[in-house]
mmCIF file of C-alpha atoms in Angstrom:
data_model
loop_
_atom_site.group_PDB
_atom_site.id
_atom_site.type_symbol
_atom_site.label_atom_id
_atom_site.label_comp_id
_atom_site.label_asym_id
_atom_site.label_seq_id
_atom_site.Cartn_x
_atom_site.Cartn_y
_atom_site.Cartn_z
ATOM 1 C CA UNK A 30 121.368 111.002 98.417
ATOM 2 C CA UNK A 31 124.715 111.352 97.093
ATOM 3 C CA UNK A 32 126.053 107.451 97.718
ATOM 4 C CA UNK A 33 122.545 106.340 96.137
ATOM 5 C CA UNK A 34 123.017 108.004 92.791
ATOM 6 C CA UNK A 35 126.600 106.385 92.125
ATOM 7 C CA UNK A 36 125.377 103.033 93.410
ATOM 8 C CA UNK A 37 122.220 103.377 91.101
ATOM 9 C CA UNK A 38 124.519 104.103 88.074
ATOM 10 C CA UNK A 39 126.908 101.268 89.062
ATOM 11 C CA UNK A 40 123.889 98.957 89.076
ATOM 12 C CA UNK A 41 122.731 100.062 85.665
ATOM 13 C CA UNK A 42 126.176 99.792 84.021
ATOM 14 C CA UNK A 43 126.377 95.913 85.623
ATOM 15 C CA UNK A 44 122.928 95.259 84.054
ATOM 16 C CA UNK A 45 123.945 96.732 80.805
ATOM 17 C CA UNK A 46 127.136 95.135 80.760
ATOM 18 C CA UNK A 47 125.592 91.564 81.519
ATOM 19 C CA UNK A 48 122.881 92.019 78.700
ATOM 20 C CA UNK A 49 125.726 92.831 76.194
ATOM 21 C CA UNK A 50 127.894 89.917 77.335
ATOM 22 C CA UNK A 51 128.338 87.164 74.773
ATOM 23 C CA UNK A 52 127.325 83.515 75.786
ATOM 24 C CA UNK A 53 129.035 81.552 72.696
ATOM 25 C CA UNK A 54 126.845 79.371 70.692
ATOM 26 C CA UNK A 55 123.127 80.277 70.198
ATOM 27 C CA UNK A 56 120.721 77.910 72.110
ATOM 28 C CA UNK A 57 119.509 74.657 70.175
ATOM 29 C CA UNK A 58 116.520 75.451 67.997
ATOM 30 C CA UNK A 59 114.391 72.359 68.636
ATOM 31 C CA UNK A 60 111.379 73.612 66.907
ATOM 32 C CA UNK A 61 109.769 71.040 64.729
ATOM 33 C CA UNK A 62 109.724 70.958 61.105
ATOM 34 C CA UNK A 63 105.754 70.260 61.244
ATOM 35 C CA UNK A 64 104.362 69.264 58.178
ATOM 36 C CA UNK A 65 106.785 69.400 55.323
ATOM 37 C CA UNK A 66 104.100 69.496 52.517
ATOM 38 C CA UNK A 67 101.897 72.052 54.261
ATOM 39 C CA UNK A 68 101.039 75.607 52.428
ATOM 40 C CA UNK A 69 102.413 77.761 51.366
ATOM 41 C CA UNK A 70 104.536 75.427 49.292
ATOM 42 C CA UNK A 71 107.728 75.875 47.204
ATOM 43 C CA UNK A 72 108.239 73.685 44.390
ATOM 44 C CA UNK A 73 104.292 72.594 44.342
ATOM 45 C CA UNK A 74 105.425 70.326 47.456
ATOM 46 C CA UNK A 75 107.848 71.468 49.952
ATOM 47 C CA UNK A 76 106.520 73.957 52.670
ATOM 48 C CA UNK A 77 107.999 77.397 52.962
ATOM 49 C CA UNK A 78 107.937 77.320 56.807
ATOM 50 C CA UNK A 79 109.990 73.882 57.004
ATOM 51 C CA UNK A 80 112.411 75.342 54.464
ATOM 52 C CA UNK A 81 113.017 78.478 56.654
ATOM 53 C CA UNK A 82 113.326 76.316 59.574
ATOM 54 C CA UNK A 83 115.652 73.791 58.393
ATOM 55 C CA UNK A 84 117.887 75.923 55.920
ATOM 56 C CA UNK A 85 117.989 79.099 58.144
ATOM 57 C CA UNK A 86 117.190 81.244 55.124
ATOM 58 C CA UNK A 87 114.572 83.863 55.136
ATOM 59 C CA UNK A 88 115.218 85.318 51.797
ATOM 60 C CA UNK A 89 115.793 82.506 49.374
ATOM 61 C CA UNK A 90 114.623 81.161 45.793
ATOM 62 C CA UNK A 91 113.487 77.669 44.976
ATOM 63 C CA UNK A 92 113.210 75.929 41.714
ATOM 64 C CA UNK A 93 111.465 72.946 41.410
ATOM 65 C CA UNK A 94 111.419 70.215 38.281
ATOM 66 C CA UNK A 95 108.780 67.550 37.154
ATOM 67 C CA UNK A 96 108.738 64.617 35.174
ATOM 68 C CA UNK A 97 106.022 63.152 32.598
ATOM 69 C CA UNK A 98 104.689 66.450 31.409
ATOM 70 C CA UNK A 99 104.611 68.120 34.745
ATOM 71 C CA UNK A 100 102.738 65.612 36.818
ATOM 72 C CA UNK A 101 105.582 64.018 39.035
ATOM 73 C CA UNK A 102 107.744 65.542 41.178
ATOM 74 C CA UNK A 103 111.387 65.290 40.368
ATOM 75 C CA UNK A 104 113.504 68.121 42.292
ATOM 76 C CA UNK A 105 113.301 70.864 44.436
ATOM 77 C CA UNK A 106 116.441 73.309 44.785
ATOM 78 C CA UNK A 107 116.219 75.896 47.462
ATOM 79 C CA UNK A 108 119.352 78.806 47.478
ATOM 80 C CA UNK A 109 119.992 81.932 48.869
ATOM 81 C CA UNK A 110 118.164 84.775 46.790
ATOM 82 C CA UNK A 111 121.323 87.176 46.451
ATOM 83 C CA UNK A 112 122.570 84.735 43.522
ATOM 84 C CA UNK A 113 125.981 84.610 44.780
ATOM 85 C CA UNK A 114 127.500 80.899 44.341
ATOM 86 C CA UNK A 115 126.927 79.982 47.886
ATOM 87 C CA UNK A 116 125.520 76.490 47.125
ATOM 88 C CA UNK A 117 121.990 75.196 47.551
ATOM 89 C CA UNK A 118 120.353 75.394 51.260
ATOM 90 C CA UNK A 119 118.378 72.637 50.372
ATOM 91 C CA UNK A 120 118.179 69.955 47.370
ATOM 92 C CA UNK A 121 115.370 67.446 47.314
ATOM 93 C CA UNK A 122 115.836 64.827 44.218
ATOM 94 C CA UNK A 123 113.772 61.806 42.920
ATOM 95 C CA UNK A 124 115.367 59.579 40.625
ATOM 96 C CA UNK A 125 113.495 56.769 38.854
ATOM 97 C CA UNK A 126 115.474 54.937 37.794
ATOM 98 C CA UNK A 127 118.417 55.245 40.294
ATOM 99 C CA UNK A 128 121.666 56.129 38.815
ATOM 100 C CA UNK A 129 123.477 54.287 41.576
ATOM 101 C CA UNK A 130 123.580 50.575 41.804
ATOM 102 C CA UNK A 131 123.185 48.499 44.923
ATOM 103 C CA UNK A 132 126.786 48.200 45.223
ATOM 104 C CA UNK A 133 127.270 52.118 44.409
ATOM 105 C CA UNK A 134 124.706 52.893 47.335
ATOM 106 C CA UNK A 135 126.715 50.405 49.634
ATOM 107 C CA UNK A 136 129.989 52.074 48.415
ATOM 108 C CA UNK A 137 128.642 55.595 49.073
ATOM 109 C CA UNK A 138 127.621 54.641 52.462
ATOM 110 C CA UNK A 139 130.855 53.241 53.758
ATOM 111 C CA UNK A 140 132.743 56.084 52.545
ATOM 112 C CA UNK A 141 130.681 58.305 53.931
ATOM 113 C CA UNK A 142 130.288 56.813 57.410
ATOM 114 C CA UNK A 143 126.620 56.748 56.877
ATOM 115 C CA UNK A 144 124.174 55.170 59.195
ATOM 116 C CA UNK A 145 121.064 53.058 58.521
ATOM 117 C CA UNK A 146 117.927 54.674 58.330
ATOM 118 C CA UNK A 147 115.535 53.617 61.284
ATOM 119 C CA UNK A 148 113.671 50.222 60.371
ATOM 120 C CA UNK A 149 110.579 52.030 59.147
ATOM 121 C CA UNK A 150 112.521 54.374 57.074
ATOM 122 C CA UNK A 151 114.587 51.887 55.496
ATOM 123 C CA UNK A 152 116.285 51.337 53.352
ATOM 124 C CA UNK A 153 118.789 53.712 53.029
ATOM 125 C CA UNK A 154 121.169 55.824 55.237
ATOM 126 C CA UNK A 155 122.065 59.373 56.681
ATOM 127 C CA UNK A 156 125.519 60.973 56.569
ATOM 128 C CA UNK A 157 127.390 63.992 56.383
ATOM 129 C CA UNK A 158 130.097 65.471 53.777
ATOM 130 C CA UNK A 159 131.796 68.491 52.708
ATOM 131 C CA UNK A 160 131.025 70.008 49.481
ATOM 132 C CA UNK A 161 133.489 71.796 47.014
ATOM 133 C CA UNK A 162 132.810 75.175 48.917
ATOM 134 C CA UNK A 163 133.901 73.213 52.099
ATOM 135 C CA UNK A 164 130.449 73.537 53.231
ATOM 136 C CA UNK A 165 128.867 70.668 55.439
ATOM 137 C CA UNK A 166 126.155 69.017 54.067
ATOM 138 C CA UNK A 167 123.850 66.619 55.924
ATOM 139 C CA UNK A 168 122.101 64.264 53.609
ATOM 140 C CA UNK A 169 119.841 61.077 53.450
ATOM 141 C CA UNK A 170 119.460 58.737 50.393
ATOM 142 C CA UNK A 171 116.637 56.182 50.468
ATOM 143 C CA UNK A 172 115.593 53.876 47.838
ATOM 144 C CA UNK A 173 112.793 51.572 47.104
ATOM 145 C CA UNK A 174 113.549 47.762 48.233
ATOM 146 C CA UNK A 175 114.194 46.956 44.342
ATOM 147 C CA UNK A 176 116.736 49.425 44.225
ATOM 148 C CA UNK A 177 114.783 51.197 41.231
ATOM 149 C CA UNK A 178 113.996 54.776 42.473
ATOM 150 C CA UNK A 179 116.231 56.659 44.933
ATOM 151 C CA UNK A 180 115.232 59.840 46.921
ATOM 152 C CA UNK A 181 118.049 62.152 47.966
ATOM 153 C CA UNK A 182 117.834 64.967 50.629
ATOM 154 C CA UNK A 183 120.834 67.225 50.696
ATOM 155 C CA UNK A 184 120.816 69.993 53.286
ATOM 156 C CA UNK A 185 123.624 72.652 54.141
ATOM 157 C CA UNK A 186 124.389 72.814 57.650
ATOM 158 C CA UNK A 187 124.164 76.147 58.754
ATOM 159 C CA UNK A 188 120.970 77.182 60.590
ATOM 160 C CA UNK A 189 121.817 78.205 63.884
ATOM 161 C CA UNK A 190 121.306 75.761 66.736
ATOM 162 C CA UNK A 191 119.641 73.257 64.042
ATOM 163 C CA UNK A 192 120.730 69.429 63.767
ATOM 164 C CA UNK A 193 120.695 69.483 60.022
ATOM 165 C CA UNK A 194 120.736 65.692 60.089
ATOM 166 C CA UNK A 195 117.804 65.159 61.951
ATOM 167 C CA UNK A 196 115.866 67.575 59.814
ATOM 168 C CA UNK A 197 117.108 65.768 56.791
ATOM 169 C CA UNK A 198 115.934 62.610 57.965
ATOM 170 C CA UNK A 199 112.749 64.477 59.048
ATOM 171 C CA UNK A 200 112.163 65.512 55.332
ATOM 172 C CA UNK A 201 112.963 62.104 54.197
ATOM 173 C CA UNK A 202 110.441 60.274 56.581
ATOM 174 C CA UNK A 203 107.668 62.578 55.426
ATOM 175 C CA UNK A 204 108.317 62.571 51.865
ATOM 176 C CA UNK A 205 109.176 58.920 51.104
ATOM 177 C CA UNK A 206 105.225 57.688 51.163
ATOM 178 C CA UNK A 207 104.736 60.447 48.607
ATOM 179 C CA UNK A 208 107.657 60.197 46.339
ATOM 180 C CA UNK A 209 108.852 56.559 46.672
ATOM 181 C CA UNK A 210 105.367 54.858 46.871
#
């Protein structure tokens, strides 16, 4: 009996130590964003659940703007609720007319080393950049074929295990038919 108690204690210590060890990076979070316009919504358009998944923020504030006497979506800004200057978690904007010329969009794509959007989503591109606070931003710029209207999605990278560029592209894929039609 004397040998079993120390053996049981040693096993318990090993189990506890294994449970406390760090494995490094968190596993990839591959949950789909789902319908990015499902209820409940922020800014009268963007799914609160999709925001939480893509940004990793659980306590956030959202502010939206509309044009034409409140009839057309213009922007949605999502940031940490703390009020600190942490940058946005997500920024979605529609520009009508686009403030960037076709040449300017092409130059932005080159400088950012952007990749063309898949054929069904184009014209547009997706890329990454750093902001003034050294945060990595995944962004998508897409426009109408006549370059008159522009939809931009900017997502601060930081949600554990998420592919922010894929999430920004998914927001664009679902919002383009609604906002650039």
